[in-house]
PDB file of C-alpha atoms in Angstrom:
ATOM      1  CA  UNK A 296      10.636   9.720  11.180  1.00  0.00           C
ATOM      2  CA  UNK A 297      10.334   7.744   7.774  1.00  0.00           C
ATOM      3  CA  UNK A 298       9.694   9.318   3.998  1.00  0.00           C
ATOM      4  CA  UNK A 299       9.698   8.104   0.429  1.00  0.00           C
ATOM      5  CA  UNK A 300       9.866  10.140  -1.996  1.00  0.00           C
ATOM      6  CA  UNK A 301       9.423   9.310  -5.926  1.00  0.00           C
ATOM      7  CA  UNK A 302      10.188  12.381  -7.546  1.00  0.00           C
ATOM      8  CA  UNK A 303       8.750  11.450 -10.846  1.00  0.00           C
ATOM      9  CA  UNK A 304       4.664  12.359 -10.901  1.00  0.00           C
ATOM     10  CA  UNK A 305       3.882  11.312 -14.000  1.00  0.00           C
ATOM     11  CA  UNK A 306       6.012   9.284 -17.014  1.00  0.00           C
ATOM     12  CA  UNK A 307       5.158   9.156 -20.341  1.00  0.00           C
ATOM     13  CA  UNK A 308       6.767   6.602 -22.985  1.00  0.00           C
ATOM     14  CA  UNK A 309       6.232   5.184 -26.404  1.00  0.00           C
ATOM     15  CA  UNK A 310       5.861   1.006 -26.274  1.00  0.00           C
ATOM     16  CA  UNK A 311       9.407  -0.496 -26.162  1.00  0.00           C
ATOM     17  CA  UNK A 312      11.177   2.178 -24.566  1.00  0.00           C
ATOM     18  CA  UNK A 313      13.090   1.636 -21.417  1.00  0.00           C
ATOM     19  CA  UNK A 314      11.536   3.888 -18.452  1.00  0.00           C
ATOM     20  CA  UNK A 315      13.155   4.102 -15.078  1.00  0.00           C
ATOM     21  CA  UNK A 316      11.021   5.085 -11.965  1.00  0.00           C
ATOM     22  CA  UNK A 317      13.329   6.914  -9.087  1.00  0.00           C
ATOM     23  CA  UNK A 318      12.526   6.078  -5.607  1.00  0.00           C
ATOM     24  CA  UNK A 319      14.599   7.755  -2.657  1.00  0.00           C
ATOM     25  CA  UNK A 320      14.070   7.241   1.079  1.00  0.00           C
ATOM     26  CA  UNK A 321      15.157   8.761   4.361  1.00  0.00           C
ATOM     27  CA  UNK A 322      15.321   6.354   7.678  1.00  0.00           C
ATOM     28  CA  UNK A 323      17.248   6.378  10.882  1.00  0.00           C
ATOM     29  CA  UNK A 324      16.731   2.721  11.246  1.00  0.00           C
ATOM     30  CA  UNK A 325      19.788   0.192   9.835  1.00  0.00           C
ATOM     31  CA  UNK A 326      17.592  -2.563   9.206  1.00  0.00           C
ATOM     32  CA  UNK A 327      14.733  -2.193   7.019  1.00  0.00           C
ATOM     33  CA  UNK A 328      12.869  -3.574   3.574  1.00  0.00           C
ATOM     34  CA  UNK A 329      11.837  -1.674   0.505  1.00  0.00           C
ATOM     35  CA  UNK A 330       9.029  -2.597  -1.912  1.00  0.00           C
ATOM     36  CA  UNK A 331       7.837  -2.029  -5.123  1.00  0.00           C
ATOM     37  CA  UNK A 332       4.244  -2.076  -5.777  1.00  0.00           C
ATOM     38  CA  UNK A 333       1.798  -1.741  -9.080  1.00  0.00           C
ATOM     39  CA  UNK A 334      -1.592   0.064  -9.129  1.00  0.00           C
ATOM     40  CA  UNK A 335      -2.939  -0.575 -12.566  1.00  0.00           C
ATOM     41  CA  UNK A 336      -6.119   0.771 -13.780  1.00  0.00           C
ATOM     42  CA  UNK A 337      -8.563  -1.533 -11.639  1.00  0.00           C
ATOM     43  CA  UNK A 338      -7.433  -0.246  -8.686  1.00  0.00           C
ATOM     44  CA  UNK A 339      -5.741  -2.898  -6.836  1.00  0.00           C
ATOM     45  CA  UNK A 340      -2.503  -3.319  -5.504  1.00  0.00           C
ATOM     46  CA  UNK A 341       0.162  -5.813  -7.053  1.00  0.00           C
ATOM     47  CA  UNK A 342       3.311  -6.852  -5.127  1.00  0.00           C
ATOM     48  CA  UNK A 343       6.357  -6.458  -6.917  1.00  0.00           C
ATOM     49  CA  UNK A 344       9.434  -6.905  -5.077  1.00  0.00           C
ATOM     50  CA  UNK A 345      10.586  -6.733  -1.322  1.00  0.00           C
ATOM     51  CA  UNK A 346      14.433  -6.056  -0.712  1.00  0.00           C
ATOM     52  CA  UNK A 347      15.886  -5.601   2.595  1.00  0.00           C
ATOM     53  CA  UNK A 348      18.798  -3.549   3.610  1.00  0.00           C
ATOM     54  CA  UNK A 349      21.612  -5.959   3.885  1.00  0.00           C
ATOM     55  CA  UNK A 350      20.966  -6.847   0.447  1.00  0.00           C
ATOM     56  CA  UNK A 351      22.177  -4.665  -2.511  1.00  0.00           C
ATOM     57  CA  UNK A 352      22.210  -6.907  -5.135  1.00  0.00           C
ATOM     58  CA  UNK A 353      20.570  -5.658  -7.820  1.00  0.00           C
ATOM     59  CA  UNK A 354      17.430  -8.031  -9.195  1.00  0.00           C
ATOM     60  CA  UNK A 355      16.027  -8.822 -12.295  1.00  0.00           C
ATOM     61  CA  UNK A 356      12.883 -10.819 -13.095  1.00  0.00           C
ATOM     62  CA  UNK A 357      12.178 -10.333 -16.744  1.00  0.00           C
ATOM     63  CA  UNK A 358      11.834  -6.961 -18.059  1.00  0.00           C
ATOM     64  CA  UNK A 359      11.786  -5.569 -14.650  1.00  0.00           C
ATOM     65  CA  UNK A 360      14.848  -4.656 -12.807  1.00  0.00           C
ATOM     66  CA  UNK A 361      15.581  -2.687  -9.323  1.00  0.00           C
ATOM     67  CA  UNK A 362      18.704  -0.680  -8.615  1.00  0.00           C
ATOM     68  CA  UNK A 363      19.469  -0.685  -4.689  1.00  0.00           C
ATOM     69  CA  UNK A 364      21.958   1.686  -3.948  1.00  0.00           C
ATOM     70  CA  UNK A 365      22.197   1.921   0.263  1.00  0.00           C
ATOM     71  CA  UNK A 366      24.657   4.991  -0.074  1.00  0.00           C
ATOM     72  CA  UNK A 367      22.469   6.997  -2.046  1.00  0.00           C
ATOM     73  CA  UNK A 368      19.355   5.458  -0.368  1.00  0.00           C
ATOM     74  CA  UNK A 369      17.303   4.976  -3.996  1.00  0.00           C
ATOM     75  CA  UNK A 370      15.779   2.004  -4.719  1.00  0.00           C
ATOM     76  CA  UNK A 371      15.152   2.509  -8.411  1.00  0.00           C
ATOM     77  CA  UNK A 372      13.188   0.400 -10.870  1.00  0.00           C
ATOM     78  CA  UNK A 373      13.743   0.221 -14.352  1.00  0.00           C
ATOM     79  CA  UNK A 374      11.255  -1.636 -17.209  1.00  0.00           C
ATOM     80  CA  UNK A 375      12.987  -2.703 -20.025  1.00  0.00           C
ATOM     81  CA  UNK A 376      11.063  -2.666 -23.778  1.00  0.00           C
ATOM     82  CA  UNK A 377       7.837  -1.157 -22.466  1.00  0.00           C
ATOM     83  CA  UNK A 378       4.468  -2.222 -23.186  1.00  0.00           C
ATOM     84  CA  UNK A 379       1.160  -0.981 -23.293  1.00  0.00           C
ATOM     85  CA  UNK A 380      -0.063  -3.265 -20.289  1.00  0.00           C
ATOM     86  CA  UNK A 381       2.987  -1.742 -18.123  1.00  0.00           C
ATOM     87  CA  UNK A 382       0.589   1.648 -17.985  1.00  0.00           C
ATOM     88  CA  UNK A 383      -0.220   1.734 -13.964  1.00  0.00           C
ATOM     89  CA  UNK A 384       0.522   3.636 -10.985  1.00  0.00           C
ATOM     90  CA  UNK A 385       3.546   2.245  -8.948  1.00  0.00           C
ATOM     91  CA  UNK A 386       4.549   2.788  -5.479  1.00  0.00           C
ATOM     92  CA  UNK A 387       7.703   2.415  -3.747  1.00  0.00           C
ATOM     93  CA  UNK A 388       7.089   1.797  -0.454  1.00  0.00           C
ATOM     94  CA  UNK A 389       9.746   1.368   3.164  1.00  0.00           C
ATOM     95  CA  UNK A 390       9.213  -0.598   6.326  1.00  0.00           C
ATOM     96  CA  UNK A 391      11.309  -0.579   9.493  1.00  0.00           C
ATOM     97  CA  UNK A 392      12.643  -4.266   9.980  1.00  0.00           C
ATOM     98  CA  UNK A 393      12.333  -3.754  13.804  1.00  0.00           C
ATOM     99  CA  UNK A 394       9.884  -5.780  15.982  1.00  0.00           C
ATOM    100  CA  UNK A 395       7.492  -3.327  16.259  1.00  0.00           C
ATOM    101  CA  UNK A 396       7.348  -1.924  12.647  1.00  0.00           C
ATOM    102  CA  UNK A 397       4.656  -4.979  11.699  1.00  0.00           C
ATOM    103  CA  UNK A 398       3.108  -4.016   8.663  1.00  0.00           C
ATOM    104  CA  UNK A 399       2.942  -0.121   8.996  1.00  0.00           C
ATOM    105  CA  UNK A 400       4.721   1.198   5.709  1.00  0.00           C
ATOM    106  CA  UNK A 401       5.290   4.190   4.455  1.00  0.00           C
ATOM    107  CA  UNK A 402       4.562   4.754   0.793  1.00  0.00           C
ATOM    108  CA  UNK A 403       5.902   7.191  -1.826  1.00  0.00           C
ATOM    109  CA  UNK A 404       3.552   9.502  -3.831  1.00  0.00           C
ATOM    110  CA  UNK A 405       3.257   7.262  -6.871  1.00  0.00           C
ATOM    111  CA  UNK A 406       4.689   7.623  -9.846  1.00  0.00           C
ATOM    112  CA  UNK A 407       1.822   7.446 -12.954  1.00  0.00           C
ATOM    113  CA  UNK A 408       3.709   5.486 -16.038  1.00  0.00           C
ATOM    114  CA  UNK A 409       1.959   5.722 -19.250  1.00  0.00           C
ATOM    115  CA  UNK A 410       3.175   3.521 -22.087  1.00  0.00           C
ATOM    116  CA  UNK A 411       1.761   4.627 -25.341  1.00  0.00           C
ATOM    117  CA  UNK A 412       1.699   2.100 -28.519  1.00  0.00           C
TER     118      UNK A 412
ATOM    119  CA  UNK B 722      -6.550 -20.178  -0.783  1.00  0.00           C
ATOM    120  CA  UNK B 723      -8.450 -16.876  -1.194  1.00  0.00           C
ATOM    121  CA  UNK B 724      -6.657 -13.467  -1.255  1.00  0.00           C
ATOM    122  CA  UNK B 725      -7.992 -10.894   1.092  1.00  0.00           C
ATOM    123  CA  UNK B 726     -11.451 -10.321   0.431  1.00  0.00           C
ATOM    124  CA  UNK B 727     -12.805  -6.509   0.988  1.00  0.00           C
ATOM    125  CA  UNK B 728     -16.685  -5.415   0.425  1.00  0.00           C
ATOM    126  CA  UNK B 729     -18.221  -3.324  -0.883  1.00  0.00           C
ATOM    127  CA  UNK B 730     -15.861  -3.194  -3.703  1.00  0.00           C
ATOM    128  CA  UNK B 731     -17.559   0.656  -4.361  1.00  0.00           C
ATOM    129  CA  UNK B 732     -19.586   2.819  -1.665  1.00  0.00           C
ATOM    130  CA  UNK B 733     -21.451   5.605  -2.530  1.00  0.00           C
ATOM    131  CA  UNK B 734     -22.990   7.498   0.993  1.00  0.00           C
ATOM    132  CA  UNK B 735     -24.119  11.222   1.311  1.00  0.00           C
ATOM    133  CA  UNK B 736     -22.954  13.774   3.852  1.00  0.00           C
ATOM    134  CA  UNK B 737     -23.571  12.321   7.339  1.00  0.00           C
ATOM    135  CA  UNK B 738     -24.114   9.089   6.552  1.00  0.00           C
ATOM    136  CA  UNK B 739     -22.320   5.841   7.953  1.00  0.00           C
ATOM    137  CA  UNK B 740     -19.746   3.691   6.309  1.00  0.00           C
ATOM    138  CA  UNK B 741     -18.869   0.549   6.824  1.00  0.00           C
ATOM    139  CA  UNK B 742     -16.265  -1.123   5.048  1.00  0.00           C
ATOM    140  CA  UNK B 743     -15.596  -4.906   5.652  1.00  0.00           C
ATOM    141  CA  UNK B 744     -12.079  -6.987   5.310  1.00  0.00           C
ATOM    142  CA  UNK B 745     -11.603 -10.757   5.626  1.00  0.00           C
ATOM    143  CA  UNK B 746      -7.948 -11.720   5.933  1.00  0.00           C
ATOM    144  CA  UNK B 747      -6.366 -14.638   4.250  1.00  0.00           C
ATOM    145  CA  UNK B 748      -6.796 -18.045   5.780  1.00  0.00           C
ATOM    146  CA  UNK B 749      -4.242 -18.292   8.821  1.00  0.00           C
ATOM    147  CA  UNK B 750      -3.700 -14.151   8.818  1.00  0.00           C
ATOM    148  CA  UNK B 751      -4.660 -12.691  12.086  1.00  0.00           C
ATOM    149  CA  UNK B 752      -3.266  -9.374  11.931  1.00  0.00           C
ATOM    150  CA  UNK B 753      -5.261  -6.464   9.749  1.00  0.00           C
ATOM    151  CA  UNK B 754      -3.860  -3.304   8.486  1.00  0.00           C
ATOM    152  CA  UNK B 755      -6.377  -0.259   7.015  1.00  0.00           C
ATOM    153  CA  UNK B 756      -4.519   2.189   4.770  1.00  0.00           C
ATOM    154  CA  UNK B 757      -6.430   4.728   3.135  1.00  0.00           C
ATOM    155  CA  UNK B 758      -5.711   5.972  -0.305  1.00  0.00           C
ATOM    156  CA  UNK B 759      -6.897  10.253  -0.859  1.00  0.00           C
ATOM    157  CA  UNK B 760      -7.305  10.875  -4.514  1.00  0.00           C
ATOM    158  CA  UNK B 761      -3.576  11.309  -6.599  1.00  0.00           C
ATOM    159  CA  UNK B 762      -2.175  10.404  -3.193  1.00  0.00           C
ATOM    160  CA  UNK B 763      -0.032   7.145  -1.949  1.00  0.00           C
ATOM    161  CA  UNK B 764      -1.083   4.977   0.526  1.00  0.00           C
ATOM    162  CA  UNK B 765      -1.193   5.862   4.243  1.00  0.00           C
ATOM    163  CA  UNK B 766      -1.443   3.766   7.409  1.00  0.00           C
ATOM    164  CA  UNK B 767      -4.624   3.839   9.291  1.00  0.00           C
ATOM    165  CA  UNK B 768      -4.703   0.963  11.794  1.00  0.00           C
ATOM    166  CA  UNK B 769      -2.959  -2.391  13.050  1.00  0.00           C
ATOM    167  CA  UNK B 770      -5.613  -4.845  14.250  1.00  0.00           C
ATOM    168  CA  UNK B 771      -5.331  -8.462  15.938  1.00  0.00           C
ATOM    169  CA  UNK B 772      -8.309 -10.612  16.675  1.00  0.00           C
ATOM    170  CA  UNK B 773     -10.050  -8.500  19.476  1.00  0.00           C
ATOM    171  CA  UNK B 774      -7.399  -5.921  19.737  1.00  0.00           C
ATOM    172  CA  UNK B 775      -6.130  -2.786  18.326  1.00  0.00           C
ATOM    173  CA  UNK B 776      -2.362  -2.541  18.126  1.00  0.00           C
ATOM    174  CA  UNK B 777      -1.493   0.656  16.487  1.00  0.00           C
ATOM    175  CA  UNK B 778      -4.156   3.611  15.459  1.00  0.00           C
ATOM    176  CA  UNK B 779      -1.855   6.545  15.339  1.00  0.00           C
ATOM    177  CA  UNK B 780      -2.904   6.821  11.685  1.00  0.00           C
ATOM    178  CA  UNK B 781      -6.519   6.743  12.527  1.00  0.00           C
ATOM    179  CA  UNK B 782      -8.212  10.525  12.253  1.00  0.00           C
ATOM    180  CA  UNK B 783      -9.290  11.228  15.921  1.00  0.00           C
ATOM    181  CA  UNK B 784     -12.842  11.150  15.312  1.00  0.00           C
ATOM    182  CA  UNK B 785     -15.543   9.741  13.908  1.00  0.00           C
ATOM    183  CA  UNK B 786     -13.241   6.809  12.502  1.00  0.00           C
ATOM    184  CA  UNK B 787     -13.174   3.146  13.930  1.00  0.00           C
ATOM    185  CA  UNK B 788     -11.999   0.197  13.346  1.00  0.00           C
ATOM    186  CA  UNK B 789     -12.747  -3.118  15.254  1.00  0.00           C
ATOM    187  CA  UNK B 790     -11.624  -6.711  14.640  1.00  0.00           C
ATOM    188  CA  UNK B 791     -14.056  -9.479  16.425  1.00  0.00           C
ATOM    189  CA  UNK B 792     -12.808 -12.964  17.542  1.00  0.00           C
ATOM    190  CA  UNK B 793     -15.025 -13.971  14.566  1.00  0.00           C
ATOM    191  CA  UNK B 794     -15.996 -12.613  11.534  1.00  0.00           C
ATOM    192  CA  UNK B 795     -14.417  -9.717   9.300  1.00  0.00           C
ATOM    193  CA  UNK B 796     -12.696  -6.767  10.458  1.00  0.00           C
ATOM    194  CA  UNK B 797     -14.477  -3.373   9.965  1.00  0.00           C
ATOM    195  CA  UNK B 798     -13.926   0.011   9.200  1.00  0.00           C
ATOM    196  CA  UNK B 799     -16.980   2.644  10.262  1.00  0.00           C
ATOM    197  CA  UNK B 800     -16.446   5.903   9.409  1.00  0.00           C
ATOM    198  CA  UNK B 801     -19.521   8.011  11.240  1.00  0.00           C
ATOM    199  CA  UNK B 802     -20.863  10.928   9.542  1.00  0.00           C
ATOM    200  CA  UNK B 803     -19.157  10.790   6.068  1.00  0.00           C
ATOM    201  CA  UNK B 804     -18.025  13.735   4.737  1.00  0.00           C
ATOM    202  CA  UNK B 805     -17.001  14.895   1.436  1.00  0.00           C
ATOM    203  CA  UNK B 806     -13.039  14.631   2.238  1.00  0.00           C
ATOM    204  CA  UNK B 807     -13.657  10.704   3.532  1.00  0.00           C
ATOM    205  CA  UNK B 808     -13.733   9.975  -0.101  1.00  0.00           C
ATOM    206  CA  UNK B 809     -10.808   7.365  -0.969  1.00  0.00           C
ATOM    207  CA  UNK B 810      -9.786   3.847  -1.631  1.00  0.00           C
ATOM    208  CA  UNK B 811      -9.821   1.945   1.645  1.00  0.00           C
ATOM    209  CA  UNK B 812      -6.978  -1.247   1.519  1.00  0.00           C
ATOM    210  CA  UNK B 813      -7.009  -3.938   3.841  1.00  0.00           C
ATOM    211  CA  UNK B 814      -3.918  -5.752   3.985  1.00  0.00           C
ATOM    212  CA  UNK B 815      -3.285  -9.221   6.261  1.00  0.00           C
ATOM    213  CA  UNK B 816      -0.006 -11.095   7.839  1.00  0.00           C
ATOM    214  CA  UNK B 817       0.286 -14.149   9.427  1.00  0.00           C
ATOM    215  CA  UNK B 818       1.551 -14.122  12.970  1.00  0.00           C
ATOM    216  CA  UNK B 819       5.381 -13.964  13.360  1.00  0.00           C
ATOM    217  CA  UNK B 820       5.467 -12.226   9.765  1.00  0.00           C
ATOM    218  CA  UNK B 821       8.596 -10.830   8.598  1.00  0.00           C
ATOM    219  CA  UNK B 822       8.371  -6.790   8.218  1.00  0.00           C
ATOM    220  CA  UNK B 823       5.937  -5.979   5.572  1.00  0.00           C
ATOM    221  CA  UNK B 824       4.978  -9.252   4.498  1.00  0.00           C
ATOM    222  CA  UNK B 825       1.684  -8.232   3.500  1.00  0.00           C
ATOM    223  CA  UNK B 826      -1.215  -9.202   1.272  1.00  0.00           C
ATOM    224  CA  UNK B 827      -3.583  -6.267  -0.130  1.00  0.00           C
ATOM    225  CA  UNK B 828      -7.032  -6.532  -0.819  1.00  0.00           C
ATOM    226  CA  UNK B 829      -8.621  -4.967  -4.158  1.00  0.00           C
ATOM    227  CA  UNK B 830      -9.530  -2.010  -1.924  1.00  0.00           C
ATOM    228  CA  UNK B 831     -12.946  -0.235  -1.434  1.00  0.00           C
ATOM    229  CA  UNK B 832     -13.776   2.960  -3.262  1.00  0.00           C
ATOM    230  CA  UNK B 833     -15.926   5.404  -0.880  1.00  0.00           C
ATOM    231  CA  UNK B 834     -17.371   8.304  -2.904  1.00  0.00           C
ATOM    232  CA  UNK B 835     -19.308  10.665  -0.660  1.00  0.00           C
ATOM    233  CA  UNK B 836     -21.422  12.658  -1.977  1.00  0.00           C
TER     234      UNK B 836
END
């Protein structure tokens, strides 16, 4: 069975602070994909990143960066110099890359990030 | 290209009524998935459909819930005799055939409130 744990239920920071959202996963599969999604107050799901299990290189996209460590089964997400518009719920998700997995994502519980001005 | 379209965005029903949620996948996408997000929880997979076929409904409650994706028209998630516990956001996602795993495009969700 697959499991995604986001231990931080809520995080509150002041604008311009850096913040890291933790994600730990469990899977028996050797090939899988990891995702981060953002859900702003308006409710839609915004795709942020997909990373496959063979690629452990860290990735940076503007103020966002992701640290994938297979050894600790973690896929953490850092926002540098946070802004009020970053306030949202962030979800980490996992999917088996095998032929029968199709679109059956396993989501974490989400972390509510509030950035105060 | 229009994204995944869901309607209605908000639906209010009284206990015992039926709720129908519709999802039009992106153009060229033949795979549709429904997820449910209960209040303050993550999304949970419900069902995976291709045109005229249910491929995996392992996440669907055994009773009162059904889904279809007809040859023509949108996918429909139907909840009969709704109860308060059905209040949630229901998200639809689609993908093209021959996808890499997880390459999903989500709609904006339909929020069901049961009074």
